Coordinates of C-alpha atoms in Angstrom, one line a residue:
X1 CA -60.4 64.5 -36.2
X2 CA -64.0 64.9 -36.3
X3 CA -66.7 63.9 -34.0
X4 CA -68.4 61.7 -36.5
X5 CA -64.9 59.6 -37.0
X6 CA -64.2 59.2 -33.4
X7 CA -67.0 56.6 -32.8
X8 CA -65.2 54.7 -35.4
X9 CA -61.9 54.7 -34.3
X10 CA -63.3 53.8 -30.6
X11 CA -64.7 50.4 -31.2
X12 CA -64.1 47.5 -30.3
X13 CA -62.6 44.6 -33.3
X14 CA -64.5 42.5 -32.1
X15 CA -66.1 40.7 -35.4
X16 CA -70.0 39.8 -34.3
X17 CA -71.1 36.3 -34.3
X18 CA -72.2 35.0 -37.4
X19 CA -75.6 32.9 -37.2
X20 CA -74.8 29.3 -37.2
X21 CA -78.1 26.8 -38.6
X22 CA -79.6 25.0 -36.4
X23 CA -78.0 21.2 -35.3
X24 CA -80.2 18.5 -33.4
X25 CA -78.4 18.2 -29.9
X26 CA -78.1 14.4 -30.5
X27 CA -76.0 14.8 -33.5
X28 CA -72.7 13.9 -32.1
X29 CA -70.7 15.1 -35.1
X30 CA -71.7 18.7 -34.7
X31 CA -69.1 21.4 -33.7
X32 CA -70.0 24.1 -31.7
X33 CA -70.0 27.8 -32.9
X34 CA -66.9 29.2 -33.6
X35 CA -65.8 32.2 -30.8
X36 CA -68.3 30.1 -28.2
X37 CA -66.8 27.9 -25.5
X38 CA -69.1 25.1 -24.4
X39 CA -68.2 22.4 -21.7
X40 CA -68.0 19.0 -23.3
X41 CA -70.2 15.8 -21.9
X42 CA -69.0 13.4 -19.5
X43 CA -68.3 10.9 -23.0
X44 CA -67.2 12.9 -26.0
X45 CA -67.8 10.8 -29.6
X46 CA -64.9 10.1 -31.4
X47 CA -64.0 12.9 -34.3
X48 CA -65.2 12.0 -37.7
X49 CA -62.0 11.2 -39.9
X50 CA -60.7 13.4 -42.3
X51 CA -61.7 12.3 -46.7
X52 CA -59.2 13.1 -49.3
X53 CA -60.5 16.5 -49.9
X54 CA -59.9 17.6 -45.8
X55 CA -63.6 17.4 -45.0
X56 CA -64.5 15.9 -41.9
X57 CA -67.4 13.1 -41.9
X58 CA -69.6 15.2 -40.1
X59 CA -69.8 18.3 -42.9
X60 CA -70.8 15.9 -45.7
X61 CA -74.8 15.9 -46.1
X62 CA -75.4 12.2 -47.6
X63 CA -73.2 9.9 -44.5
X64 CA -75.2 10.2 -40.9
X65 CA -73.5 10.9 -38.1
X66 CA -71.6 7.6 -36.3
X67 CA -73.5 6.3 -33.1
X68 CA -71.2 6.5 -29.7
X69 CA -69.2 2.9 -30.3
X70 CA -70.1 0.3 -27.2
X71 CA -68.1 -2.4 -25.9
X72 CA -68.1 -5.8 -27.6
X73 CA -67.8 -7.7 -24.6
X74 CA -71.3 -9.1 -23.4
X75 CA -72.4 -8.5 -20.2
X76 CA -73.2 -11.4 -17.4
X77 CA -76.6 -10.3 -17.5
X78 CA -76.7 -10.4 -21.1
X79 CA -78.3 -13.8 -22.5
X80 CA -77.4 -15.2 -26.3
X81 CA -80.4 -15.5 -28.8
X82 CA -82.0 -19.2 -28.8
X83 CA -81.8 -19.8 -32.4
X84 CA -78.2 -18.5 -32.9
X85 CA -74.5 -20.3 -32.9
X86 CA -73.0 -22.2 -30.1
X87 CA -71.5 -20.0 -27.3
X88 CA -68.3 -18.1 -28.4
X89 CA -67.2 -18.6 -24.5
X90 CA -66.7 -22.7 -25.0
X91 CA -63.6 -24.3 -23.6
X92 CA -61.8 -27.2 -25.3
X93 CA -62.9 -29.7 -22.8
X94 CA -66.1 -28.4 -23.1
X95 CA -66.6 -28.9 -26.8
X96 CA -65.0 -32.1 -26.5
X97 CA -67.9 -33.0 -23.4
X98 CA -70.5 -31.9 -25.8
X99 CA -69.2 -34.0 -28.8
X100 CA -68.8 -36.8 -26.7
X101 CA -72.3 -36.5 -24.7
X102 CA -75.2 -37.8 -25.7
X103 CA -73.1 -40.5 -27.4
X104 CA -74.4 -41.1 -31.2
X105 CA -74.0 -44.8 -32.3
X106 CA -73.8 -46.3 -35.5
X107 CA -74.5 -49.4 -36.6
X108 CA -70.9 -50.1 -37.8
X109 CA -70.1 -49.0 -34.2
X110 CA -72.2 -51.5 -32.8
X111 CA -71.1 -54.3 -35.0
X112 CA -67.4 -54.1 -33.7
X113 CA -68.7 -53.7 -30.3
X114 CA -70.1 -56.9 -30.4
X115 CA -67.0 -58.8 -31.9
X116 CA -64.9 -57.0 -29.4
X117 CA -67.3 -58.2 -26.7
X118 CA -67.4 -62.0 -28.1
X119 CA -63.4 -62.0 -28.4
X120 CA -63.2 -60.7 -25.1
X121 CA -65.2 -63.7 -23.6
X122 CA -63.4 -65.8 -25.8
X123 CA -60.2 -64.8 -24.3
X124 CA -61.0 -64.7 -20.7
X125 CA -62.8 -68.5 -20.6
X126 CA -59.7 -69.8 -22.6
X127 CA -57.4 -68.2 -19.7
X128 CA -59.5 -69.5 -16.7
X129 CA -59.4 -72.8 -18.3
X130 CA -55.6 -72.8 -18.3
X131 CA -55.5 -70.9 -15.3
X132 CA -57.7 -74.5 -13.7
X133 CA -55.8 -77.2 -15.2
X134 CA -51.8 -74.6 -13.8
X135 CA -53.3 -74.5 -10.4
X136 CA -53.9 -78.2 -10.1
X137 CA -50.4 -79.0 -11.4
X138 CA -49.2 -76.2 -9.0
X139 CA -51.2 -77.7 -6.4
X140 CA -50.0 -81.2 -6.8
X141 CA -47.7 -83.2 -5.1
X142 CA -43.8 -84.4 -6.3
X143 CA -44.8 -88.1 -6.8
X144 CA -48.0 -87.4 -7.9
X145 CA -46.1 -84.7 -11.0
X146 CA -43.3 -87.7 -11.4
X147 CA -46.6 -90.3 -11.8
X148 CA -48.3 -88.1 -14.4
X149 CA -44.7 -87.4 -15.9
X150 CA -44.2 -91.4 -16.2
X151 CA -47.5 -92.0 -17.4
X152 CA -47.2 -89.8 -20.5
X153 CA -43.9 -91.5 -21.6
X154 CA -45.7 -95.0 -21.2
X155 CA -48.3 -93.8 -24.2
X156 CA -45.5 -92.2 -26.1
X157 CA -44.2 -95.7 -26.2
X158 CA -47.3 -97.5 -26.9
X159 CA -47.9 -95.6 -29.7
X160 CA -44.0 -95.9 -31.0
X161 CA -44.4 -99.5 -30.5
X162 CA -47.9 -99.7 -32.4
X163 CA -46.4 -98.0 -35.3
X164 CA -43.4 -100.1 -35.4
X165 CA -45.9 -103.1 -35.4
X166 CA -47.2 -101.6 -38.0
X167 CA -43.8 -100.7 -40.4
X168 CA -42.8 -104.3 -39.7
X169 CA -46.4 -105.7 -40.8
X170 CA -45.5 -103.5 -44.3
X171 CA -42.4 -105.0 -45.1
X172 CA -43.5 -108.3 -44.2
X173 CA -46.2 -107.6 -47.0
X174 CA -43.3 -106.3 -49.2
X175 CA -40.8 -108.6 -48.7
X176 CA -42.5 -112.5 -48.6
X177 CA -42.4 -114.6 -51.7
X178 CA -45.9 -115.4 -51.1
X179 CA -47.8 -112.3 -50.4
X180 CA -51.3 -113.9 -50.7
X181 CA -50.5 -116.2 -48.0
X182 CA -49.1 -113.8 -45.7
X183 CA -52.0 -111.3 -46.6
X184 CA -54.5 -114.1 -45.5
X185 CA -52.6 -114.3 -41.7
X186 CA -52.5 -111.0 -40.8
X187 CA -55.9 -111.1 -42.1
X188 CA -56.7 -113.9 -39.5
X189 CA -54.6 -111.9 -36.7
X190 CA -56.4 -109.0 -37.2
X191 CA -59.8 -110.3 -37.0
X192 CA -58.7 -111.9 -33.7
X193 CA -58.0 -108.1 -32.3
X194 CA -60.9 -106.8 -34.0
X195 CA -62.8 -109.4 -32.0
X196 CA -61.6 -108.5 -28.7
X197 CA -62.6 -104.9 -29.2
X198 CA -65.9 -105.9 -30.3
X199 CA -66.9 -107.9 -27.8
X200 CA -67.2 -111.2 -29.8
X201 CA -64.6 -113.4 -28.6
X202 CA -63.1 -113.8 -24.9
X203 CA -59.7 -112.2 -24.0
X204 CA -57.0 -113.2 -20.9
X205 CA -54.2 -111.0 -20.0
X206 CA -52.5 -109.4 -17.4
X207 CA -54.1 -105.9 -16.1
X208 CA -55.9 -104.5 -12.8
X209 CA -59.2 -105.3 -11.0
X210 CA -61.4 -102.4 -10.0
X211 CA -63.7 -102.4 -6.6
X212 CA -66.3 -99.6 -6.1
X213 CA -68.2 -100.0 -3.0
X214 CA -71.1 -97.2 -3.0
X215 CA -73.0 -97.5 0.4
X216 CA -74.4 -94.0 0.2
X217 CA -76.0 -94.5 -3.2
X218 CA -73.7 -91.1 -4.3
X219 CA -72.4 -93.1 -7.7
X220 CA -73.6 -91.8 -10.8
X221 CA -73.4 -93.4 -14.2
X222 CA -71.3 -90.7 -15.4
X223 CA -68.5 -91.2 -12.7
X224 CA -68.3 -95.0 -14.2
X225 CA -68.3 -93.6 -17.8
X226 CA -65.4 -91.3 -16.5
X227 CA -63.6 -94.4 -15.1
X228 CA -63.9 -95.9 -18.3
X229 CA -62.9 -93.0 -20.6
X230 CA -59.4 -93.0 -18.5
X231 CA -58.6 -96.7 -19.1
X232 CA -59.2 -96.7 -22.4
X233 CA -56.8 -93.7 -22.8
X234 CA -54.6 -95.6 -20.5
X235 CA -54.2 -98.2 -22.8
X236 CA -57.0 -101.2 -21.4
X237 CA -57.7 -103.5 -24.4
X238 CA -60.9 -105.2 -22.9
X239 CA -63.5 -103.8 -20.1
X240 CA -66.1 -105.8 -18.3
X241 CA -68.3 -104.6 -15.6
X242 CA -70.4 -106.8 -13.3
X243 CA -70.8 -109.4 -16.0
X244 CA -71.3 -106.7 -19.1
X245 CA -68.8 -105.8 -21.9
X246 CA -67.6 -102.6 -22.7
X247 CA -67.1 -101.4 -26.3
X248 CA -67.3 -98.8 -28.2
X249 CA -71.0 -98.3 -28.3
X250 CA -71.5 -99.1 -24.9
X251 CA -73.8 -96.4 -23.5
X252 CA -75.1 -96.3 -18.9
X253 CA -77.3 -94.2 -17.5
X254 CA -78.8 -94.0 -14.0
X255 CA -81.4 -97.0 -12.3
X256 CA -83.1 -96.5 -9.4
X257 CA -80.9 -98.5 -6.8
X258 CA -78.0 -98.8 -9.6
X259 CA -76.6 -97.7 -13.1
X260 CA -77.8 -99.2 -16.0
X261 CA -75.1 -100.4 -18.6
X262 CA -76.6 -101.0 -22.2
X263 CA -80.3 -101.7 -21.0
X264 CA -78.5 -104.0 -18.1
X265 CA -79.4 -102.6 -14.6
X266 CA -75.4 -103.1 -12.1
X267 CA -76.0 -102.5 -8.8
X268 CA -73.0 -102.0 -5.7
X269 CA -70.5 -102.8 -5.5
X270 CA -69.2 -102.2 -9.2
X271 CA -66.3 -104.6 -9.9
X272 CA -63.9 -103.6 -13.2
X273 CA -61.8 -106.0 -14.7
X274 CA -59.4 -104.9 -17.1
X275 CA -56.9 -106.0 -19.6
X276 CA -53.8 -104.0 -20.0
X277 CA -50.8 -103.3 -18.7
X278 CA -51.0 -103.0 -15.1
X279 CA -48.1 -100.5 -15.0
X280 CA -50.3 -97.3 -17.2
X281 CA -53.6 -98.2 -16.0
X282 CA -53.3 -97.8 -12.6
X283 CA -51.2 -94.8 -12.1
X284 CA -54.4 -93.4 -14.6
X285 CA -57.3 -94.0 -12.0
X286 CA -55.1 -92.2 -9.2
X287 CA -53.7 -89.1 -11.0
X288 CA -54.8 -86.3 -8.6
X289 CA -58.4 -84.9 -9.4
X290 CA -58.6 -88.4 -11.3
X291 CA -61.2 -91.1 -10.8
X292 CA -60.1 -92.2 -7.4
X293 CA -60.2 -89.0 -6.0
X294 CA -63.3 -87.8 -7.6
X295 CA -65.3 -91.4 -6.0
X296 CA -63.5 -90.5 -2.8
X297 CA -65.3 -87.5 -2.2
X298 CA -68.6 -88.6 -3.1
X299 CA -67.7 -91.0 0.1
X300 CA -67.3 -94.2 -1.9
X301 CA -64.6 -96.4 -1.2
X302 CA -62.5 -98.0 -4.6
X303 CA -59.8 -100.4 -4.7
X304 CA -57.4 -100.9 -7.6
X305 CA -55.4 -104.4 -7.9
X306 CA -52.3 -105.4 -10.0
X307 CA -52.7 -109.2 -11.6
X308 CA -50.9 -111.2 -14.1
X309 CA -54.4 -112.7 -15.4
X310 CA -57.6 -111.2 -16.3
X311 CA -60.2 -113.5 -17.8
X312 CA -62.8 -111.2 -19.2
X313 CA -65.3 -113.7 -20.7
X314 CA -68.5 -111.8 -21.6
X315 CA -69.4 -111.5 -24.8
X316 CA -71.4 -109.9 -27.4
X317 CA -73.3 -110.7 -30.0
X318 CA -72.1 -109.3 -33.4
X319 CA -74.4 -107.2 -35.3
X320 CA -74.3 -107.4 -39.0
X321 CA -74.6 -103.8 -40.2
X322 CA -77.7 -102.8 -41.9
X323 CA -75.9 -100.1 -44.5
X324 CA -72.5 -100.6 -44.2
X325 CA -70.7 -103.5 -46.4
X326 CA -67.4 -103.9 -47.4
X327 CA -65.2 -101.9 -50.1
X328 CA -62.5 -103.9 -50.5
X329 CA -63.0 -107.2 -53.3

């Protein structure tokens, strides 16, 4: 072997480093020379993925080279953009709180707000009413429940025995051969009654006398109308009061000193006489919470008395109606 081959046969196979082109250091997708060994950063990139033809992302010229990925998840001190969606963070409740708060009403929702509200009032003023007249019945004594008890049975038979009057005036009309005749006397009969309630002709009966002695001056006019609502609802047929007749258009108000009854000023003590039966119309005045009562506590002293014969003898003058005439020929 010669001297000029021994060099050759002495060296190293070690191939020399080919010269690689130069990579920006930022570029995360370049790999370093082959044969060198370099130390990797603290966060290596993710390696590019492999195409169809076994290239990896980073050896094709047109894509750019994939930024380091960063967590998703915001950080506290991060704050959301003002003009972008609601908070991706919200709880149930809270959407519900937001939907809920400032309220939005409608006009269709204020409608049935206000029907809910009147039939709400409705209800509760009809139940304190009842709620009233149950805890005075509650309240009430056992004679004074068997009093109101018989009192309600008499009207029941008053009115069963004005409709039998009537039934039997019908078939008296019906049934007599001389109809005319016996159309003229109940004619004349009712006229009589019509009278009394008028005020036009003088009744007698039996029925109750009425004392109200008022030495405070606490009677009003509208105690007296009370007391003579509740007789005629007892049943009285005729009502005279210190020397004036009752009817049915009879109107008081208050006097100085007194009550005035149809222009007429009555002063105390104010005596009732009434025709009736004596049996509904007192048990009427002393019903509890009734007209007795009621002139008790305004410290006025009243006395009721059963009799067999009222006279009540003052009278009215009829008034012819202005309008009003007859129908029947």
């Amino acid at each position: 072997m010669s001297e000029r081959e021994q060099p050759e046969t002495t060296r190293p196979a070690v191939t020399p480093p080919r010269s690689v082109p130069d990579t920006p250091a930022s570029a995360p997708g370049a790999s370093p020379p082959a044969g060198l060994r370099r130390e990797l950063p603290a966060e290596v990139p993710p390696a590019a993925p492999r195409t169809a033809s076994g290239r990896t992302g980073a050896s094709e010229a047109p894509r750019k080279p994939h930024p380091p990925q960063v967590s998703q998840k915001p950080q506290a001190s991060e704050t959301p953009a003002a003009d972008g969606p609601a908070e991706p963070g919200l709880t149930g409740r809270r959407r519900l709180v937001n939907g809920l708060w400032p309220p939005r009403v409608t006009r269709a929702q204020l409608i049935v707000a206000l029907l809910l509200f009147g039939l709400g009032f409705g209800l509760a003023v009809q139940v304190a009413s009842t709620s009233d007249t149950d805890s005075a019945l509650r309240g009430a004594r056992q004679e004074d429940l068997v009093r109101i008890l018989d009192e309600l049975d008499d009207r029941t038979e008053r009115l069963e025995d004005e409709k039998q009057g009537l039934e039997k005036q019908r078939e008296e009309l019906e049934n007599s051969s001389d109809q005319a005749e016996e159309a003229r006397r109940q004619t004349i009969e009712k006229e009589r009654q019509l009278g009394v309630l008028a005020g036009t002709v003088a009744a007698q009966g039996p029925g109750i006398e009425m004392t109200i002695e008022d030495t405070k001056g606490t009677v009003e006019s509208d105690m007296l109308l009370d007391a003579i609502q509740e007789l005629r609802a007892a049943g009285a047929e005729a009502i005279q009061v210190n020397g004036v007749r009752v009817v049915a258009g009879t109107y008081l108000s208050d006097a100085d000193g007194g009550v005035s009854v149809d222009g007429n000023k009555i002063k105390s003590p104010y005596r009732f006489k009434v025709i009736g039966k004596p049996q509904d119309l007192e048990p009427a005045l002393n019903i509890p919470g009734g007209v007795v009562q009621t002139l008790e506590k305004e410290q006025a002293t009243v006395t009721v008395e059963r009799t067999d014969k009222i006279v009540v003898d003052a009278l009215r003058a009829p008034k012819r109606p202005d309008y009003a005439r007859s129908s029947s020929r």
